[in-house]
PDB file of C-alpha atoms in Angstrom:
ATOM      1  CA  UNK W  13       7.534  -8.320  10.051  1.00 74.00           C
ATOM      2  CA  UNK W  14       9.206  -5.917   7.632  1.00 86.00           C
ATOM      3  CA  UNK W  15       6.040  -6.259   5.312  1.00 92.00           C
ATOM      4  CA  UNK W  16       3.030  -6.314   8.079  1.00 91.00           C
ATOM      5  CA  UNK W  17       2.700  -2.324   7.737  1.00 93.00           C
ATOM      6  CA  UNK W  18       2.550  -2.238   4.098  1.00 96.00           C
ATOM      7  CA  UNK W  19      -0.242  -5.435   4.112  1.00 94.00           C
ATOM      8  CA  UNK W  20      -2.167  -3.285   7.043  1.00 94.00           C
ATOM      9  CA  UNK W  21      -2.311  -0.340   4.725  1.00 96.00           C
ATOM     10  CA  UNK W  22      -3.413  -2.360   1.689  1.00 96.00           C
ATOM     11  CA  UNK W  23      -5.961  -3.931   3.893  1.00 94.00           C
ATOM     12  CA  UNK W  24      -7.039  -0.696   5.602  1.00 94.00           C
ATOM     13  CA  UNK W  25      -6.833   1.539   1.964  1.00 95.00           C
ATOM     14  CA  UNK W  26      -7.218  -0.944  -0.861  1.00 95.00           C
ATOM     15  CA  UNK W  27      -4.321   0.420  -2.691  1.00 96.00           C
ATOM     16  CA  UNK W  28      -2.660  -2.073  -5.122  1.00 95.00           C
ATOM     17  CA  UNK W  29       0.637  -3.770  -3.799  1.00 96.00           C
ATOM     18  CA  UNK W  30       2.853  -1.504  -6.129  1.00 96.00           C
ATOM     19  CA  UNK W  31       0.888   2.106  -5.193  1.00 97.00           C
ATOM     20  CA  UNK W  32       1.490   0.832  -1.251  1.00 97.00           C
ATOM     21  CA  UNK W  33       5.020   0.344  -1.955  1.00 98.00           C
ATOM     22  CA  UNK W  34       5.741   3.472  -3.817  1.00 98.00           C
ATOM     23  CA  UNK W  35       4.120   5.670  -1.469  1.00 98.00           C
ATOM     24  CA  UNK W  36       6.682   8.300   0.007  1.00 98.00           C
ATOM     25  CA  UNK W  37       6.468  10.237   3.163  1.00 98.00           C
ATOM     26  CA  UNK W  38       5.950  13.253   1.142  1.00 98.00           C
ATOM     27  CA  UNK W  39       2.863  11.823  -0.316  1.00 97.00           C
ATOM     28  CA  UNK W  40       1.421  11.096   3.467  1.00 97.00           C
ATOM     29  CA  UNK W  41      -0.606  14.287   4.968  1.00 96.00           C
ATOM     30  CA  UNK W  42      -0.613  13.222   8.436  1.00 91.00           C
ATOM     31  CA  UNK W  43      -2.711  16.643   9.162  1.00 93.00           C
ATOM     32  CA  UNK W  44      -5.213  15.992   6.756  1.00 96.00           C
ATOM     33  CA  UNK W  45      -5.495  12.086   7.141  1.00 95.00           C
ATOM     34  CA  UNK W  46      -4.743  11.207   3.457  1.00 96.00           C
ATOM     35  CA  UNK W  47      -2.361   9.741   0.937  1.00 97.00           C
ATOM     36  CA  UNK W  48      -1.704  10.888  -2.539  1.00 97.00           C
ATOM     37  CA  UNK W  49      -0.940   7.953  -4.893  1.00 97.00           C
ATOM     38  CA  UNK W  50       1.408   8.949  -7.548  1.00 97.00           C
ATOM     39  CA  UNK W  51       3.142   5.719  -8.913  1.00 97.00           C
ATOM     40  CA  UNK W  52       3.510   2.374  -8.641  1.00 97.00           C
ATOM     41  CA  UNK W  53       6.663   0.258  -7.758  1.00 97.00           C
ATOM     42  CA  UNK W  54       7.618  -2.155 -10.259  1.00 96.00           C
ATOM     43  CA  UNK W  55      10.589  -3.910 -11.226  1.00 94.00           C
ATOM     44  CA  UNK W  56      11.978  -3.095 -14.651  1.00 94.00           C
ATOM     45  CA  UNK W  57      15.259  -4.147 -16.043  1.00 95.00           C
ATOM     46  CA  UNK W  58      16.466  -5.842 -12.675  1.00 93.00           C
ATOM     47  CA  UNK W  59      15.705  -2.261 -11.047  1.00 95.00           C
ATOM     48  CA  UNK W  60      12.990  -1.134  -8.826  1.00 96.00           C
ATOM     49  CA  UNK W  61      11.494   1.969  -9.928  1.00 97.00           C
ATOM     50  CA  UNK W  62       8.376   3.986  -9.403  1.00 97.00           C
ATOM     51  CA  UNK W  63       6.363   3.831 -12.795  1.00 96.00           C
ATOM     52  CA  UNK W  64       2.845   5.616 -13.755  1.00 94.00           C
ATOM     53  CA  UNK W  65      -0.210   4.272 -12.054  1.00 92.00           C
ATOM     54  CA  UNK W  66      -2.511   1.367 -13.733  1.00 88.00           C
ATOM     55  CA  UNK W  67      -4.790   4.109 -15.042  1.00 86.00           C
ATOM     56  CA  UNK W  68      -5.203   7.913 -14.649  1.00 83.00           C
ATOM     57  CA  UNK W  69      -7.857   7.351 -12.030  1.00 84.00           C
ATOM     58  CA  UNK W  70      -5.303   5.299 -10.140  1.00 90.00           C
ATOM     59  CA  UNK W  71      -3.673   8.933  -9.604  1.00 95.00           C
ATOM     60  CA  UNK W  72      -5.684   9.739  -6.748  1.00 95.00           C
ATOM     61  CA  UNK W  73      -5.989  11.078  -2.918  1.00 95.00           C
ATOM     62  CA  UNK W  74      -7.177   8.451  -0.358  1.00 95.00           C
ATOM     63  CA  UNK W  75      -8.591   9.290   2.929  1.00 91.00           C
ATOM     64  CA  UNK W  76      -6.958   7.284   5.986  1.00 93.00           C
ATOM     65  CA  UNK W  77      -8.592   6.208   8.687  1.00 92.00           C
ATOM     66  CA  UNK W  78      -7.476   6.989  12.628  1.00 94.00           C
ATOM     67  CA  UNK W  79      -6.275   3.529  12.910  1.00 94.00           C
ATOM     68  CA  UNK W  80      -4.101   3.635   9.670  1.00 94.00           C
ATOM     69  CA  UNK W  81      -3.205   7.286  10.453  1.00 95.00           C
ATOM     70  CA  UNK W  82      -2.131   5.844  14.362  1.00 95.00           C
ATOM     71  CA  UNK W  83      -0.406   2.789  12.745  1.00 94.00           C
ATOM     72  CA  UNK W  84       1.461   5.055  10.036  1.00 96.00           C
ATOM     73  CA  UNK W  85       2.910   7.336  12.936  1.00 95.00           C
ATOM     74  CA  UNK W  86       3.838   4.480  14.623  1.00 95.00           C
ATOM     75  CA  UNK W  87       5.759   3.031  11.487  1.00 96.00           C
ATOM     76  CA  UNK W  88       7.225   6.221  11.078  1.00 96.00           C
ATOM     77  CA  UNK W  89       9.007   6.127  14.625  1.00 96.00           C
ATOM     78  CA  UNK W  90      10.278   2.728  13.874  1.00 95.00           C
ATOM     79  CA  UNK W  91      11.618   3.787  10.637  1.00 96.00           C
ATOM     80  CA  UNK W  92      13.509   6.536  12.139  1.00 97.00           C
ATOM     81  CA  UNK W  93      14.844   4.305  14.708  1.00 96.00           C
ATOM     82  CA  UNK W  94      15.826   1.822  11.822  1.00 96.00           C
ATOM     83  CA  UNK W  95      17.405   5.065  10.110  1.00 97.00           C
ATOM     84  CA  UNK W  96      19.524   5.867  13.277  1.00 97.00           C
ATOM     85  CA  UNK W  97      20.926   2.364  13.578  1.00 96.00           C
ATOM     86  CA  UNK W  98      21.809   2.085  10.029  1.00 96.00           C
ATOM     87  CA  UNK W  99      23.669   5.451  10.665  1.00 96.00           C
ATOM     88  CA  UNK W 100      25.979   6.450   7.464  1.00 96.00           C
ATOM     89  CA  UNK W 101      24.311   3.344   5.485  1.00 97.00           C
ATOM     90  CA  UNK W 102      21.089   4.821   5.281  1.00 97.00           C
ATOM     91  CA  UNK W 103      20.139   5.833   1.897  1.00 96.00           C
ATOM     92  CA  UNK W 104      17.217   8.488   2.049  1.00 96.00           C
ATOM     93  CA  UNK W 105      14.858   7.151  -0.604  1.00 97.00           C
ATOM     94  CA  UNK W 106      11.654   8.925   1.512  1.00 97.00           C
ATOM     95  CA  UNK W 107       9.714   5.544   0.849  1.00 98.00           C
ATOM     96  CA  UNK W 108       7.193   4.602   3.617  1.00 98.00           C
ATOM     97  CA  UNK W 109       7.874   0.854   3.304  1.00 97.00           C
ATOM     98  CA  UNK W 110      11.790   0.414   2.927  1.00 97.00           C
ATOM     99  CA  UNK W 111      14.580  -1.990   3.734  1.00 96.00           C
ATOM    100  CA  UNK W 112      16.380  -1.495   6.835  1.00 95.00           C
ATOM    101  CA  UNK W 113      18.839   0.666   4.829  1.00 97.00           C
ATOM    102  CA  UNK W 114      16.276   2.781   3.263  1.00 97.00           C
ATOM    103  CA  UNK W 115      16.220   1.008   0.017  1.00 96.00           C
ATOM    104  CA  UNK W 116      12.635   0.422  -1.394  1.00 96.00           C
ATOM    105  CA  UNK W 117      10.860  -2.349  -0.476  1.00 95.00           C
ATOM    106  CA  UNK W 118      10.709  -5.286  -3.228  1.00 95.00           C
ATOM    107  CA  UNK W 119       7.592  -6.302  -4.494  1.00 94.00           C
ATOM    108  CA  UNK W 120       8.346  -9.905  -4.936  1.00 93.00           C
ATOM    109  CA  UNK W 121       9.275 -10.045  -1.338  1.00 93.00           C
ATOM    110  CA  UNK W 122       6.011  -8.793  -0.156  1.00 93.00           C
ATOM    111  CA  UNK W 123       4.366 -11.945  -2.121  1.00 91.00           C
ATOM    112  CA  UNK W 124       6.536 -14.270  -0.918  1.00 92.00           C
ATOM    113  CA  UNK W 125       6.132 -12.974   2.783  1.00 90.00           C
ATOM    114  CA  UNK W 126       2.348 -12.981   2.258  1.00 92.00           C
ATOM    115  CA  UNK W 127       2.491 -16.595   1.155  1.00 90.00           C
ATOM    116  CA  UNK W 128       4.662 -17.634   3.731  1.00 91.00           C
ATOM    117  CA  UNK W 129       2.287 -16.028   6.582  1.00 89.00           C
ATOM    118  CA  UNK W 130      -0.865 -17.610   4.957  1.00 91.00           C
ATOM    119  CA  UNK W 131       0.600 -21.211   4.938  1.00 92.00           C
ATOM    120  CA  UNK W 132       1.954 -20.803   8.627  1.00 92.00           C
ATOM    121  CA  UNK W 133      -1.202 -19.533   9.780  1.00 93.00           C
ATOM    122  CA  UNK W 134      -2.810 -22.787   8.288  1.00 94.00           C
ATOM    123  CA  UNK W 135      -5.004 -20.945   5.656  1.00 91.00           C
ATOM    124  CA  UNK W 136      -5.270 -21.467   1.725  1.00 89.00           C
ATOM    125  CA  UNK W 137      -2.690 -19.090   0.000  1.00 85.00           C
ATOM    126  CA  UNK W 138      -3.489 -15.516   0.584  1.00 87.00           C
ATOM    127  CA  UNK W 139      -2.307 -13.381  -2.185  1.00 88.00           C
ATOM    128  CA  UNK W 140      -1.687  -9.645  -1.448  1.00 91.00           C
ATOM    129  CA  UNK W 141      -4.632  -8.574  -3.911  1.00 91.00           C
ATOM    130  CA  UNK W 142      -6.632 -10.412  -1.702  1.00 92.00           C
ATOM    131  CA  UNK W 143      -6.803  -7.798   1.063  1.00 92.00           C
ATOM    132  CA  UNK W 144      -7.390  -5.369  -1.954  1.00 93.00           C
ATOM    133  CA  UNK W 145     -11.131  -7.343  -2.242  1.00 94.00           C
ATOM    134  CA  UNK W 146     -11.267  -7.585   1.420  1.00 94.00           C
ATOM    135  CA  UNK W 147     -10.990  -3.987   1.897  1.00 94.00           C
ATOM    136  CA  UNK W 148     -13.489  -3.293  -0.680  1.00 95.00           C
ATOM    137  CA  UNK W 149     -15.972  -6.087   0.408  1.00 95.00           C
ATOM    138  CA  UNK W 150     -15.707  -4.700   4.228  1.00 95.00           C
ATOM    139  CA  UNK W 151     -16.214  -1.483   3.028  1.00 93.00           C
ATOM    140  CA  UNK W 152     -19.317  -2.154   1.058  1.00 94.00           C
ATOM    141  CA  UNK W 153     -20.815  -4.476   3.629  1.00 94.00           C
ATOM    142  CA  UNK W 154     -20.401  -1.206   6.305  1.00 93.00           C
ATOM    143  CA  UNK W 155     -22.246   1.159   3.751  1.00 93.00           C
ATOM    144  CA  UNK W 156     -19.373   2.815   2.037  1.00 91.00           C
ATOM    145  CA  UNK W 157     -21.521   3.923  -0.885  1.00 92.00           C
ATOM    146  CA  UNK W 158     -19.882   2.028  -3.796  1.00 93.00           C
ATOM    147  CA  UNK W 159     -18.612   5.253  -5.702  1.00 90.00           C
ATOM    148  CA  UNK W 160     -16.256   6.269  -2.758  1.00 90.00           C
ATOM    149  CA  UNK W 161     -15.129   2.565  -2.743  1.00 92.00           C
ATOM    150  CA  UNK W 162     -14.197   2.731  -6.381  1.00 93.00           C
ATOM    151  CA  UNK W 163     -12.400   6.037  -6.101  1.00 90.00           C
ATOM    152  CA  UNK W 164     -10.387   4.803  -3.330  1.00 91.00           C
ATOM    153  CA  UNK W 165      -9.317   1.494  -5.118  1.00 93.00           C
ATOM    154  CA  UNK W 166      -8.187   3.779  -8.220  1.00 91.00           C
ATOM    155  CA  UNK W 167     -10.928   1.884 -10.655  1.00 91.00           C
ATOM    156  CA  UNK W 168     -11.147   3.510 -13.962  1.00 87.00           C
ATOM    157  CA  UNK W 169     -14.894   3.527 -13.617  1.00 89.00           C
ATOM    158  CA  UNK W 170     -17.847   2.509 -11.310  1.00 90.00           C
ATOM    159  CA  UNK W 171     -18.866  -0.170 -13.606  1.00 92.00           C
ATOM    160  CA  UNK W 172     -15.537  -2.021 -12.875  1.00 92.00           C
ATOM    161  CA  UNK W 173     -16.467  -1.777  -9.216  1.00 91.00           C
ATOM    162  CA  UNK W 174     -20.302  -2.865  -9.818  1.00 91.00           C
ATOM    163  CA  UNK W 175     -19.317  -5.619 -11.632  1.00 91.00           C
ATOM    164  CA  UNK W 176     -16.714  -7.056  -9.218  1.00 91.00           C
ATOM    165  CA  UNK W 177     -18.494  -6.286  -6.143  1.00 88.00           C
ATOM    166  CA  UNK W 178     -22.296  -5.682  -7.312  1.00 81.00           C
ATOM    167  CA  UNK W 179     -23.327  -8.644  -5.561  1.00 80.00           C
ATOM    168  CA  UNK W 180     -22.648  -7.445  -2.232  1.00 70.00           C
TER     169      UNK W 180
END
C-alpha cells in the first residue's frame, strides 16, 4: 500500500518513476491543479539523490485532474497522520511519497512492489514504466491532442511521442 499512491500519480500524469518520487509538496500547487517537475530521484553511490531530469523538456509543469487532486489531498492528510505517529523520528524532507519516517521512497522498492502486485493479480509482469504508457494511450484515445500528451510526458520532441504512439 505504501506505493499505491505514486503508482496512481504515474497512471494519472505519465510521470517517470524518478520524477514522481522526486516530487515535493512545494512542487504541488493544489489551487492551480498542477505539479512542477524539477528533478528525478535516483540512487547514486548508494544514496538517494534528486538529479536533473532526463532532458530540458522534462522540467515541466503538468496539469492534475480533479481525481488526482482529490487523491493528493487525501494522501497529504495520511502523510500528516504518519508524521504525527512518527513524532521526533520524522525527518521533514518534503517528499510527496516518503517512508513512514519522511525519507524518500526508494525507486527499487517501487519496482519491487509493482512486480509483486502484478503477480498477485495474476497479470504478466507489469513495470512502473507500463503505467506511463497506459497514461499516454488512454489520453490519446480520449482525444487529448498529441502535443499535450507529449508535453505532459516531458518528451524532448513531438516526434518521439508520434513514433511511440502514432499508431493510436
